[in-house]
Every structure is written in structure tokens, then in C-alpha cells.
Coordinates of C-alpha atoms and ligand atoms in Angstrom, one line a residue:
M1 CA 83.0 40.4 85.5
T2 CA 82.6 37.6 83.6
D3 CA 83.7 36.2 79.8
T4 CA 87.5 36.2 81.0
T5 CA 89.9 35.0 78.0
Q6 CA 93.3 34.1 79.1
L7 CA 95.3 34.8 76.3
P8 CA 99.3 34.4 76.5
N9 CA 101.1 36.6 74.6
P10 CA 102.0 35.2 71.1
P11 CA 105.7 35.8 70.2
A12 CA 106.0 38.7 68.0
S13 CA 106.8 36.8 64.7
D14 CA 103.3 35.0 65.4
G15 CA 101.3 38.3 64.9
R16 CA 98.4 38.3 62.3
S17 CA 98.0 40.7 59.7
F18 CA 95.5 43.8 59.9
D19 CA 94.4 42.4 56.5
E20 CA 92.2 39.9 58.2
L21 CA 90.1 42.6 59.6
P22 CA 87.1 44.4 58.0
L23 CA 88.8 47.6 57.4
S24 CA 88.8 50.2 54.5
P25 CA 91.4 49.9 52.0
G26 CA 92.6 53.5 53.0
M27 CA 93.3 52.4 56.6
K28 CA 94.9 49.4 55.6
A29 CA 97.1 50.9 53.4
N30 CA 97.8 53.6 56.0
L31 CA 98.6 51.1 58.7
K32 CA 101.4 49.7 56.1
Q33 CA 102.7 53.1 55.7
L34 CA 103.2 53.4 59.6
G35 CA 104.6 50.1 59.7
Y36 CA 102.1 48.2 61.4
L37 CA 102.3 45.2 59.7
T38 CA 101.1 42.7 62.2
M39 CA 98.5 43.1 65.1
T40 CA 100.1 43.3 68.5
P41 CA 98.8 40.7 70.9
V42 CA 96.1 43.3 72.4
Q43 CA 95.2 44.4 69.0
Q44 CA 94.7 40.9 68.1
A45 CA 92.7 40.0 70.7
S46 CA 90.5 42.9 70.7
L47 CA 89.7 44.3 67.4
P48 CA 87.2 41.6 66.3
V49 CA 85.1 42.5 69.4
T50 CA 85.3 46.1 69.2
L51 CA 85.0 46.3 65.5
A52 CA 81.6 44.1 66.2
R53 CA 80.6 47.3 68.3
H54 CA 80.8 45.1 71.6
D55 CA 82.0 46.7 74.8
L56 CA 85.4 45.6 76.0
I57 CA 87.5 45.7 78.9
A58 CA 91.1 45.0 78.3
Q59 CA 93.9 44.6 80.3
A60 CA 97.5 44.9 78.6
K61 CA 100.8 46.4 79.6
T62 CA 102.1 49.8 78.8
G63 CA 103.4 49.8 75.1
S64 CA 101.4 46.9 73.8
G65 CA 99.4 49.2 71.2
K66 CA 96.5 49.9 73.4
T67 CA 95.8 53.2 71.4
A68 CA 95.4 51.5 68.2
A69 CA 93.4 49.0 69.6
F70 CA 90.4 51.6 70.6
A71 CA 91.5 54.1 67.7
I72 CA 91.0 51.8 64.9
P73 CA 87.3 50.8 65.9
L74 CA 86.2 54.5 66.8
L75 CA 87.8 55.6 63.3
T76 CA 86.0 53.0 61.4
K77 CA 82.6 53.9 62.7
L78 CA 83.5 57.7 62.5
N79 CA 81.5 59.5 59.8
P80 CA 83.7 62.5 58.8
R81 CA 80.6 64.4 57.0
R82 CA 79.0 64.4 60.1
F83 CA 80.2 67.7 62.2
A84 CA 79.9 66.5 65.6
V85 CA 81.6 64.6 68.4
Q86 CA 81.3 61.2 67.8
A87 CA 84.1 59.5 69.9
M88 CA 85.6 60.6 73.0
V89 CA 88.7 59.1 75.0
L90 CA 89.3 59.9 78.7
C91 CA 92.7 60.1 79.9
P92 CA 94.3 60.8 83.4
T93 CA 97.0 63.4 82.3
R94 CA 97.4 65.9 79.4
E95 CA 100.8 64.1 78.6
L96 CA 98.9 60.8 77.9
A97 CA 96.1 62.7 76.2
D98 CA 98.6 64.2 73.9
Q99 CA 100.1 61.0 73.1
V100 CA 96.7 59.5 72.2
T101 CA 95.7 62.4 70.0
Q102 CA 98.8 62.2 68.2
E103 CA 98.5 58.5 67.6
I104 CA 94.5 59.1 66.7
R105 CA 96.1 61.7 64.0
R106 CA 98.4 59.2 62.4
L107 CA 95.7 56.4 62.3
A108 CA 93.1 59.0 61.0
R109 CA 95.1 60.2 58.1
A110 CA 93.7 58.1 55.7
A111 CA 90.3 59.5 55.9
D112 CA 89.6 63.1 55.0
N113 CA 89.9 65.9 57.4
I114 CA 88.9 64.1 60.7
K115 CA 89.5 66.6 63.4
V116 CA 90.7 65.6 66.7
L117 CA 90.9 68.1 69.7
T118 CA 92.4 67.6 73.1
L119 CA 90.8 69.1 76.0
C120 CA 92.8 69.2 79.2
G121 CA 93.2 71.2 82.2
G122 CA 96.2 73.7 82.4
S123 CA 95.2 75.4 79.2
T124 CA 92.5 78.3 79.1
M125 CA 88.8 77.4 78.5
R126 CA 88.2 79.8 75.8
P127 CA 90.1 78.5 72.9
Q128 CA 89.0 75.2 73.6
M129 CA 85.4 76.4 73.4
A130 CA 86.0 78.2 70.2
S131 CA 87.6 74.9 68.7
L132 CA 84.6 72.8 69.9
E133 CA 82.5 75.5 68.2
H134 CA 84.2 75.0 65.0
G135 CA 83.4 71.1 65.3
A136 CA 85.4 68.2 66.3
H137 CA 85.2 64.7 65.3
I138 CA 86.8 63.2 68.2
V139 CA 87.6 64.5 71.5
V140 CA 90.3 63.5 73.9
G141 CA 90.9 64.8 77.6
T142 CA 90.9 64.5 80.9
P143 CA 87.7 63.9 82.9
G144 CA 88.0 67.2 85.1
R145 CA 88.1 69.5 81.7
I146 CA 85.7 67.4 80.0
M147 CA 83.1 67.8 83.1
D148 CA 83.8 71.5 83.0
H149 CA 82.8 71.8 79.2
L150 CA 79.6 69.8 79.9
D151 CA 78.7 72.0 82.5
R152 CA 79.2 75.2 80.5
G153 CA 77.2 73.5 77.7
S154 CA 80.1 73.8 75.3
L155 CA 80.4 70.0 74.7
N156 CA 77.5 68.1 73.1
L157 CA 77.8 64.5 73.2
E158 CA 74.3 63.7 71.5
A159 CA 76.0 62.2 68.8
L160 CA 78.8 60.1 70.8
E161 CA 79.2 56.6 69.3
T162 CA 82.2 55.4 71.2
L163 CA 83.5 56.2 74.8
V164 CA 87.0 55.2 75.6
L165 CA 88.3 55.0 79.2
D166 CA 92.1 55.1 78.7
E167 CA 94.5 54.2 81.7
A168 CA 91.4 53.3 83.8
D169 CA 93.2 52.4 86.8
R170 CA 95.4 55.4 86.6
M171 CA 92.4 57.7 86.5
L172 CA 91.0 55.8 89.7
D173 CA 94.2 56.3 91.5
M174 CA 94.0 60.0 90.9
G175 CA 90.4 60.2 92.3
F176 CA 88.5 60.6 88.9
Y177 CA 86.0 58.1 89.7
D178 CA 82.9 60.6 90.0
S179 CA 84.1 62.7 87.2
I180 CA 84.1 59.7 85.3
A181 CA 80.9 58.7 86.2
Y182 CA 79.5 62.2 85.6
V183 CA 80.8 62.1 82.3
A184 CA 79.4 58.8 81.1
R185 CA 76.1 59.7 82.5
H186 CA 75.9 62.7 79.9
C187 CA 76.8 60.1 77.0
P188 CA 74.1 58.5 75.2
A189 CA 73.0 54.9 76.5
N190 CA 73.4 53.1 73.1
R191 CA 77.1 54.1 72.8
Q192 CA 79.9 51.6 72.9
T193 CA 82.2 51.8 75.9
L194 CA 85.8 50.5 75.9
L195 CA 88.1 50.5 78.9
F196 CA 91.9 49.7 79.0
S197 CA 94.0 49.5 82.2
A198 CA 97.2 47.9 83.0
T199 CA 95.9 46.6 86.4
F200 CA 92.5 45.7 87.7
P201 CA 91.7 47.3 90.8
D202 CA 88.1 47.0 92.4
G203 CA 86.9 50.2 91.0
I204 CA 87.3 49.0 87.5
A205 CA 84.5 46.4 88.2
R206 CA 82.1 49.0 89.8
L207 CA 82.9 51.4 86.6
A208 CA 81.9 48.6 84.5
R209 CA 79.0 47.4 86.1
Q210 CA 77.4 50.8 85.9
F211 CA 78.6 52.3 82.6
M212 CA 79.1 49.0 80.3
R213 CA 77.0 46.8 78.8
N214 CA 77.8 42.7 78.8
P215 CA 81.5 43.8 78.1
Q216 CA 84.1 41.1 76.8
Q217 CA 86.8 41.0 78.9
I218 CA 90.3 39.9 77.6
E219 CA 93.6 40.0 79.7
L220 CA 97.1 39.6 78.2
T221 CA 99.3 37.8 80.9
E222 CA 102.9 39.5 80.7
Q223 CA 105.1 37.2 79.7
H224 CA 108.7 38.7 78.9
E225 CA 111.0 36.8 76.6
P226 CA 113.3 35.6 79.4
H227 CA 116.6 36.3 77.6
K228 CA 115.8 39.9 76.6
I229 CA 115.4 41.2 80.2
R230 CA 118.5 40.3 82.5
Q231 CA 117.6 40.5 86.0
R232 CA 119.9 40.7 88.9
F233 CA 119.0 41.1 92.6
Y234 CA 121.5 42.7 95.1
E235 CA 120.9 42.5 98.9
V236 CA 121.6 46.0 100.3
S237 CA 121.1 47.3 103.8
R238 CA 119.0 50.7 104.2
E239 CA 122.1 52.8 104.5
E240 CA 123.8 51.7 101.7
K241 CA 120.8 51.6 99.3
L242 CA 121.1 55.2 97.6
Q243 CA 124.8 54.8 97.3
A244 CA 124.2 51.4 95.7
V245 CA 122.2 53.1 92.8
G246 CA 125.0 55.1 91.6
R247 CA 127.5 52.3 92.0
L248 CA 125.2 50.1 89.6
L249 CA 124.9 52.8 87.0
R250 CA 128.9 53.2 87.1
H251 CA 129.3 49.8 86.5
Y252 CA 126.9 48.6 84.0
R253 CA 126.8 52.4 82.5
P254 CA 123.3 52.3 80.9
Q255 CA 122.6 55.0 78.6
S256 CA 119.2 55.4 80.0
T257 CA 117.8 54.3 83.2
L258 CA 114.4 54.6 84.9
A259 CA 114.6 54.0 88.6
F260 CA 111.7 53.2 90.7
C261 CA 111.2 54.4 94.2
N262 CA 107.9 53.6 96.1
T263 CA 107.3 57.0 97.5
K264 CA 108.1 60.8 96.6
Q265 CA 110.4 61.1 99.5
Q266 CA 112.5 58.4 98.6
C267 CA 112.7 59.5 94.8
R268 CA 114.1 63.3 96.3
A269 CA 116.4 61.4 98.5
L270 CA 117.9 59.4 95.7
L271 CA 118.1 62.6 93.4
E272 CA 120.1 64.2 95.9
A273 CA 122.4 61.1 96.3
L274 CA 123.0 60.9 92.6
H275 CA 123.6 64.5 92.4
A276 CA 126.2 64.5 94.9
Q277 CA 127.9 61.6 93.1
G278 CA 127.8 63.9 89.8
I279 CA 125.2 61.9 88.1
Y280 CA 122.8 63.9 86.2
A281 CA 119.2 62.7 86.9
L282 CA 115.8 64.2 87.0
T283 CA 112.4 63.2 88.8
L284 CA 108.9 63.3 87.7
N285 CA 106.2 63.9 90.1
G286 CA 102.6 64.7 90.4
D287 CA 103.4 68.3 92.0
M288 CA 105.3 69.4 89.0
E289 CA 104.0 72.1 86.7
Q290 CA 103.4 70.7 83.1
R291 CA 106.2 72.8 81.7
E292 CA 108.6 71.2 84.2
R293 CA 107.4 67.8 83.3
D294 CA 107.5 68.4 79.4
Q295 CA 111.4 69.4 80.0
V296 CA 112.1 66.6 82.0
L297 CA 110.4 63.9 79.3
I298 CA 112.1 65.9 76.6
Q299 CA 115.5 65.7 78.1
F300 CA 115.1 62.0 78.8
A301 CA 113.9 61.2 75.8
N302 CA 116.5 63.1 73.7
R303 CA 119.4 61.4 75.7
S304 CA 120.6 64.6 77.6
C305 CA 119.6 63.0 80.8
S306 CA 120.4 59.4 81.3
V307 CA 118.3 58.7 84.8
L308 CA 114.6 59.4 85.5
V309 CA 113.7 58.7 88.8
A310 CA 110.0 58.1 89.6
T311 CA 107.2 56.4 91.3
D312 CA 105.1 54.1 89.6
V313 CA 102.1 56.4 89.4
A314 CA 104.5 59.2 87.8
A315 CA 105.9 56.6 85.3
R316 CA 102.6 55.1 84.3
G317 CA 101.9 55.1 80.6
L318 CA 104.8 57.0 79.4
D319 CA 106.0 55.6 76.2
I320 CA 109.6 56.0 76.9
E321 CA 111.9 54.1 73.8
Q322 CA 115.0 52.3 74.2
L323 CA 115.3 51.8 78.1
E324 CA 118.5 50.1 78.8
A325 CA 117.8 49.6 82.5
V326 CA 115.3 49.7 85.2
V327 CA 116.4 49.9 88.9
N328 CA 113.9 48.9 91.5
V329 CA 115.4 51.1 94.1
D330 CA 112.5 49.9 96.3
V331 CA 111.0 46.5 96.0
T332 CA 107.3 46.9 95.3
P333 CA 105.1 44.7 97.3
D334 CA 103.1 43.6 94.4
P335 CA 104.8 41.2 92.1
E336 CA 102.6 42.2 89.2
V337 CA 103.8 45.7 89.6
H338 CA 107.4 44.3 89.5
V339 CA 106.8 42.5 86.2
H340 CA 105.1 45.7 84.8
R341 CA 108.2 47.9 86.1
I342 CA 110.8 45.7 84.4
G343 CA 108.8 45.1 81.3
R344 CA 109.9 48.7 80.5
T345 CA 113.4 47.4 79.4
G346 CA 114.1 44.6 76.8
R347 CA 111.7 46.0 74.2
A348 CA 111.9 45.3 70.5
D349 CA 115.6 44.0 69.4
S350 CA 117.3 45.3 72.5
D351 CA 118.2 43.6 75.8
G352 CA 117.7 45.3 79.0
W353 CA 118.6 45.2 82.6
A354 CA 116.7 45.1 85.5
F355 CA 118.3 45.7 88.8
S356 CA 116.6 45.3 92.4
L357 CA 118.1 46.6 95.6
V358 CA 116.5 44.5 98.1
L359 CA 116.8 45.1 101.8
P360 CA 116.8 41.8 104.0
T361 CA 113.1 42.5 105.2
D362 CA 112.2 42.7 101.6
R363 CA 113.5 39.1 100.7
H364 CA 110.0 37.8 100.9
R365 CA 108.9 40.1 98.1
I366 CA 111.4 38.2 95.8
V367 CA 109.8 34.9 96.6
S368 CA 106.6 36.0 95.6
I369 CA 108.0 37.7 92.5
A370 CA 109.9 34.5 91.6
K371 CA 106.7 32.5 92.4
M372 CA 104.7 34.8 90.0
T373 CA 107.1 34.4 87.0
G374 CA 108.3 30.9 87.8
S375 CA 111.9 32.0 87.6
V376 CA 114.8 31.5 90.0
P377 CA 115.9 34.8 91.3
E378 CA 119.7 35.7 90.4
W379 CA 121.2 37.0 93.6
H380 CA 124.6 39.3 93.3
Q381 CA 126.8 41.1 95.7
M382 CA 127.3 44.6 95.7
D383 CA 131.0 44.2 96.1
E384 CA 131.3 42.7 92.7
L385 CA 130.7 45.8 91.1
K386 CA 134.0 48.0 90.5
D387 CA 133.9 51.4 91.9
E388 CA 136.1 53.6 90.2
D389 CA 134.7 57.2 90.1
D390 CA 137.5 57.9 87.2
A391 CA 135.3 57.9 84.4
P392 CA 132.2 60.4 84.9
L393 CA 128.7 59.1 83.9
L394 CA 127.9 61.8 81.5
P395 CA 124.9 61.7 79.1
A396 CA 126.1 61.7 75.2
M397 CA 124.0 65.0 74.7
V398 CA 123.3 68.4 76.0
T399 CA 119.8 70.1 75.6
L400 CA 119.9 73.7 74.6
Q401 CA 116.6 75.8 75.2
I402 CA 115.8 78.2 72.7
L403 CA 113.2 80.7 73.8
G404 CA 110.5 80.8 71.2
G405 CA 108.4 78.1 69.8
R406 CA 105.1 77.4 68.0
K407 CA 104.0 80.7 69.1
E408 CA 106.8 82.5 67.1
K409 CA 106.2 79.7 64.2
I410 CA 109.4 78.2 64.9
R411 CA 110.0 74.7 63.3
A412 CA 112.4 71.9 63.8
G413 CA 113.7 72.7 60.4
D414 CA 114.7 76.3 61.2
V415 CA 116.5 75.1 64.3
L416 CA 118.4 72.3 62.1
G417 CA 119.1 74.8 59.5
A418 CA 120.9 77.4 61.8
L419 CA 123.0 74.8 63.3
T420 CA 124.1 73.1 60.2
G421 CA 124.2 76.3 58.1
D422 CA 125.7 79.3 59.7
A423 CA 126.9 77.6 62.9
G424 CA 128.8 75.1 60.9
Y425 CA 127.8 71.8 62.5
T426 CA 126.9 68.4 60.8
R427 CA 123.7 66.6 61.0
E428 CA 125.3 63.9 63.1
Q429 CA 126.3 66.5 65.9
V430 CA 122.5 67.5 66.3
G431 CA 120.0 65.1 68.3
K432 CA 116.1 65.2 68.7
I433 CA 114.4 69.0 68.3
N434 CA 111.0 69.7 70.1
V435 CA 109.1 72.7 69.5
T436 CA 106.5 73.3 72.4
E437 CA 104.5 76.5 72.6
F438 CA 106.9 79.0 73.9
S439 CA 110.3 77.2 73.6
T440 CA 112.3 75.0 71.3
Y441 CA 114.5 72.0 72.7
V442 CA 117.3 70.8 70.8
A443 CA 119.7 68.1 71.9
V444 CA 123.5 68.8 70.9
R445 CA 126.5 66.2 71.3
R446 CA 128.2 67.6 74.9
E447 CA 131.3 68.2 73.4
I448 CA 130.0 71.2 71.1
A449 CA 127.1 72.3 73.5
A450 CA 129.1 75.5 74.9
E451 CA 130.1 76.4 71.7
A452 CA 126.8 76.0 70.0
V453 CA 125.2 78.2 72.4
R454 CA 127.5 80.9 71.6
R455 CA 127.2 80.5 67.9
L456 CA 123.3 80.4 67.9
S457 CA 123.1 83.3 70.4
A458 CA 125.4 85.3 67.9
G459 CA 123.4 84.1 64.8
K460 CA 119.8 84.0 63.8
V461 CA 116.8 81.6 63.8
K462 CA 114.3 82.1 61.2
G463 CA 115.7 85.5 60.6
K464 CA 115.5 86.7 64.2
S465 CA 118.3 86.5 67.0
V466 CA 117.4 84.2 69.9
K467 CA 117.9 83.5 73.2
V468 CA 119.7 80.2 74.2
R469 CA 120.9 78.6 77.2
A470 CA 122.2 74.9 78.0
M471 CA 120.0 73.1 80.2
Ligands
ADP501 P1 99.9 51.4 75.2 O1 98.8 52.6 74.7 O2 99.6 50.2 75.3 O3 101.0 52.0 76.3 P2 100.7 52.6 72.7 O4 99.4 52.5 72.1 O5 101.2 53.8 73.0 O6 100.8 51.7 73.8 O7 101.8 51.8 71.8 C1 103.2 51.9 71.9 C2 103.8 51.9 70.6 O8 103.8 50.9 69.4 C3 103.7 53.2 69.9 O9 104.8 53.8 69.4 C4 102.8 52.8 68.5 O10 103.1 53.6 67.4 C5 103.2 51.5 68.5 N1 102.4 50.6 67.9 C6 101.1 50.2 68.1 N2 100.6 49.2 67.2 C7 101.7 48.6 66.6 C8 101.6 47.7 65.6 N3 100.7 46.8 65.1 N4 102.9 47.7 64.9 C9 103.9 48.3 65.4 N5 104.1 49.1 65.9 C10 102.7 49.5 66.9
MG502 MG1 98.0 53.9 76.2

């Protein structure tokens, strides 16, 4: 791959306005409404290239605004009056496909009636086929399911103008090379292909050679603002490591923490150790059913679980706001992955903590990290941490699950209405509300949780009695 442009991340204040780009007045107005006032670095580097219809390979970290970087050019090219699939985005998981679909819908608000359809496994084929028959302009999905639709002839790609491979490295990790190749071969040759990735493993170059035409390549080197992420390294023995995570959490008391382990087994062991110490933590892994994953992410995002334990693969691509701390329970052998992990905290205008638990045999990994980031590691001792377990570490909120969701036409407003109306609570005692297909999840202040379950069960939501439980 040639044409590499190394672009340092400009400071946020240096971002240029979307007004410089050849976009429709409607798109520009919508971006302003969404609060997208300046371009992020990856958008600034890629949009001039992609709007000129060149193929592009872009490497940038999670949370850097890659979705808009491909959604804006594909929407610009789209003809809403043509009822055919004109753009397709391949994503590794349903979760990511849902996130991308939502972002595309937000960005498409200015144009009339653009249909975006999500096609992923885990849902039945038939309704997807019916939706395709009704016509979609944009399809977002996982490679396996898209392949199924191509096989059955329910998805026609003759009018496709733009193919996007999002989180390409993760799709390769998950063994999707052949499915991607199969799908790409079904796309018209004169399409534009855009590939987004957080890292560049070998498979990416192979994909690019086979399926892209003279792609331009941009790479946004990660440079965290040093004062925003406070990084501390603790040397621990193998025996004390899992205990050490609990001690760190009790000492620093972060509201929300992502704890990285290198293996699934370690994730399980840590979860057990934390539970034994009375710390409510949840984990994400590839073996979980979609519904379980959704429940975990909802509880983490609505602040009723303050610790999420995950491997790099399981955490990739999750757009988690306001992460106060990252704990490297196992130091990763790859310095680039380390930088990526800790970049999850210290976003926007909040500071973040990054703690690493280092075995004596892993000290050399810290040397490589320091070399790569040009920083001097700050070493600390475990015994600097106070270790009183008097004040328990409880999340501020508790999630209540209400049986009944979109299928029962429940909306967030109905639940908020029930809680602030008949049940007599204030708006401030109620947190995020997520309505899924069959369930509704509402976060409430911990102090009122038990009573809120009783009052909701005794009352009505949308005129009906409901089953409610605290999670
Ligand atoms: P990535 O795909 O690189 O992980 P996303 O596309 O999910 O990142 O974007 C991360 C967040 O940043 C989203 O919440 C998105 O709405 C927001 N965002 C993207 N571009 C801008 C922008 N130019 N200005 C403000 N917010 C933005
Ligand atoms: Mg993304």
C-alpha cells in the first residue's frame, strides 16, 4: 500500500468547519443542528478524498468520528428518488451495525425519506427480505447475513455506488475474510470502496489489493493530550493481581471503569474476584447471546454497573461515553493496543485514569510502551492505596427491567410518565431509559429502586399493568 500520509492529530480547537466542503446546504445545516461544528481529524483528512470519489483506507482510533467520515460521502452521492441499494456498510457485529445505522439516520435527516436497513444475523430472514422488497437506499449489516441475502437473491447490488468496510481489522479477527471477499465480488466493479480500521494487520493489505482501486491511505497517529490521561503503573505479583483491581477501584472510586484482560478466562476470574469483594461488575464476551450483551451495555451506559470487564476484541468499537478509568489488568504485549485501550478514557473535557498492573515478567512491555509514546512511566506501589472496605463501592443507579418493549408499543415517555406521575418520583431520580424489542430498561437512583419496583408493579404503564424487576 502506497500513498501514506502521516497526519498528527491537530488539537481540537484547530478543527476546520464542514462549511469548507462541497456539501448541500441541507447537510451543512443538519450537521450544525447535530452539534458537529468542526471536523474531527479523520474527517478533515478523509472527506476531501472521499467526496472526490477516491477509494480510501483510513486508520483511526475508536471514537474519532469514522462513521460520519464515510456516511457523509455516501449520502452525498445518494439519489433518494432511485429505489435501489446504493450504499452498503459491512460491520463485524449487530451492535456496531445498529450504531452505524443510527448515525447514518441522524446524518440523513436533511434529505427526504432515505431508507436505511440493518441486516444482521440473530433476526429472522423473512422480515428482512420483506423490507428489502419495499426498497432500501442503504444497507448496513454483518458479512455473513449479507452473504445469505445474496445467495437467496433477496439483495440486489447492481446499483451500488459505495461499499464501506467498517472496523475491518475486527472483521478479519472474526474470520470474515472470505465472506467479505464473496460480498465484494457481488458489487459492481466501478463502485467506490472505503475501508476503516483501528489497526493494520496483514489481511487489510490483501483486501485492499484485491478489492480496492488505488486507495489513498491516511493514518491518524494517536496522540493523547498528556494531562488528560493520568497513567500509573503498579508492579504486582501474579497472586495479588486480581485483588489489586478491587483495591484500585476502592481507592480511586471511579464511576465507570473498563478493565481489560488478555483472555476470556482472566475476565471470568476477575469477575469472580470482584464479586467476592462486593463490587458489581459485568463482562462482555463473544459467547454471549445478543440479549445478554445488550443488557450489559445498557447497565454500563446508564450507570447502574460501574465496572465492565472485557478483552480487546469484545470491547472494540464500543462507543462508551464518560469512562473515568481504564485498568490494564493484563498489560498487552502490543504497545499500540495499550495506547488504544487507554485512549478510551480522558475524552472530551473530562480527565481520565489509566492504571496498569504489571507482573515483574511484563516490565519489558512497559519499556516498549514508554519508547513508543515517548513518555516516562510513573511507577507506584500498591501499599500507597488505602484499603478500607467500610464504604462499599455501589453504582449510583439501579436498572429496572420492565417486561414489554417496542412490540407492546411502549415508549420512553410512557415509563418516565409512570414514574413521575402516579409513582410520584422526580425527573432527577430517573436516569436513562432504553426500550428494546421485548423489554424496557430504566435506571433509577439506588435509594428508590426497591420502592420503585413496587410502585410500578402496582400501577400501570401505558394503561396496562406490567411485570417489573430490579436487575
Ligand atoms: P468511530 O467510528 O471512529 O469509533 P463514531 O463515528 O462512532 O467514531 O463517533 C464517535 C462520536 O463522535 C459519536 O457520538 C458521533 O456522534 C460524534 N461525532 C462524530 N463526528 C463529530 C463531529 N465532527 N463533531 C462532534 N461530534 C462528532
Ligand atoms: Mg466506528
